[in-house]
Coordinates of C-alpha atoms in Angstrom, one line a residue:
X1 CA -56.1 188.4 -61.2
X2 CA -54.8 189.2 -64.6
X3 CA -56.1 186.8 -67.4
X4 CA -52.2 186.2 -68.1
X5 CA -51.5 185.5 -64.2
X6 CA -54.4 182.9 -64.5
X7 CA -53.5 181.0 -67.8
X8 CA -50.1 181.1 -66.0
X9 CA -51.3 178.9 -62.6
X10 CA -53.3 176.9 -64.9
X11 CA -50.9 175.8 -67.2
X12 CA -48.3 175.2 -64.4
X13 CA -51.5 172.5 -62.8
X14 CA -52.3 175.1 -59.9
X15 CA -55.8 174.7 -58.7
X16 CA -57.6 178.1 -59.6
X17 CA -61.4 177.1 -59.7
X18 CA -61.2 179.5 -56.0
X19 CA -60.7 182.1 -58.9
X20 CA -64.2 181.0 -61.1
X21 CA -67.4 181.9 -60.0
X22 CA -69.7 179.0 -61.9
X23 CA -72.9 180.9 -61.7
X24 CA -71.3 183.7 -64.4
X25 CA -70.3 180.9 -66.6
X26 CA -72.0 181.0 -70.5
X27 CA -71.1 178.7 -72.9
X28 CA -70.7 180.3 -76.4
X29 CA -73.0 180.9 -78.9
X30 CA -76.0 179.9 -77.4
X31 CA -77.6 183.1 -76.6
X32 CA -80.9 183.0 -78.0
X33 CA -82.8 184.7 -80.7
X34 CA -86.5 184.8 -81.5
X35 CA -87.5 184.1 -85.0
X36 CA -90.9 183.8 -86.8
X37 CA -91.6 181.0 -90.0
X38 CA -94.7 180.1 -91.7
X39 CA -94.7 176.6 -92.4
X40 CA -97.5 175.0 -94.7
X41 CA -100.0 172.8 -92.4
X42 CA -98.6 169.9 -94.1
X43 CA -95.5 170.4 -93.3
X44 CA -96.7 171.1 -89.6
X45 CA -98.9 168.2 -89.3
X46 CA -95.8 166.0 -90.4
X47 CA -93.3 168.0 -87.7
X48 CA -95.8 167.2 -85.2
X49 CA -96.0 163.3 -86.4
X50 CA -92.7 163.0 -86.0
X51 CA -92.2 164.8 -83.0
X52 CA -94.9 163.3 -81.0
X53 CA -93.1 159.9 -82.2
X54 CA -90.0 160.8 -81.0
X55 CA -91.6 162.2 -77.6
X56 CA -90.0 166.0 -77.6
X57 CA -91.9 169.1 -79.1
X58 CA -92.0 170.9 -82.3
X59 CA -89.2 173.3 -81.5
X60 CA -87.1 170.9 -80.5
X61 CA -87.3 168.8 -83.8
X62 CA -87.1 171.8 -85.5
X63 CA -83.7 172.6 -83.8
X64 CA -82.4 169.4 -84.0
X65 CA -83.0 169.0 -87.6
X66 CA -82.2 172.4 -88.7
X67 CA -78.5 171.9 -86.7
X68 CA -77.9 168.4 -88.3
X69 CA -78.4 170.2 -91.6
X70 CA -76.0 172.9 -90.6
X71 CA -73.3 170.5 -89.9
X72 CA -73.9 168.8 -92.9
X73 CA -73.7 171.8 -95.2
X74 CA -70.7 173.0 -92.9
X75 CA -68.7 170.0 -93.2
X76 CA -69.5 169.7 -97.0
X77 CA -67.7 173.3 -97.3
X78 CA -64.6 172.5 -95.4
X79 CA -64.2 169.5 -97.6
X80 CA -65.1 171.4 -100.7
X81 CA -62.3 174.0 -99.8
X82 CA -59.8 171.1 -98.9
X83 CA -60.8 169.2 -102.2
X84 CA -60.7 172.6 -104.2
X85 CA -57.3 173.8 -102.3
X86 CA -55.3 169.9 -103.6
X87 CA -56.3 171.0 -107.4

């Protein structure tokens, strides 16, 4: 079926999961890519303080941290750019 045929039936409230095969499905941009940081041992010792606190693992601290930040510096942009496009 043609991707035009499809959002077709499902905009008109047809049932077309018959047309989805689940076990292809990806979500987007999570395809993952190995990278390598030196941390000082400090700075280790105090990820894995926190981490064993928390009860996950380095990497996942890491991750969650490093995405909060992200967001952060992602949102401050867009409001910069809003702020900066009212002047």
């Amino acid at each position: 079926m043609k991707a035009k045929d499809f959002d077709r039936r499902f905009d008109d409230g047809e049932d077309v999961s018959a047309h989805l095969d689940p076990r292809q499905a990806r979500r987007a941009n999570t395809a993952q890519k190995r990278v390598n940081v030196d941390f000082p041992v400090w700075m280790i010792e105090a990820l894995d303080r926190e981490a064993s606190r928390l009860g996950v693992t380095r990497q996942s601290i890491i991750k969650v941290w490093l995405a909060e930040r992200l967001e952060q510096a992602s949102q401050g942009s867009a409001r910069y750019m809003i702020h900066d496009s009212d002047d």
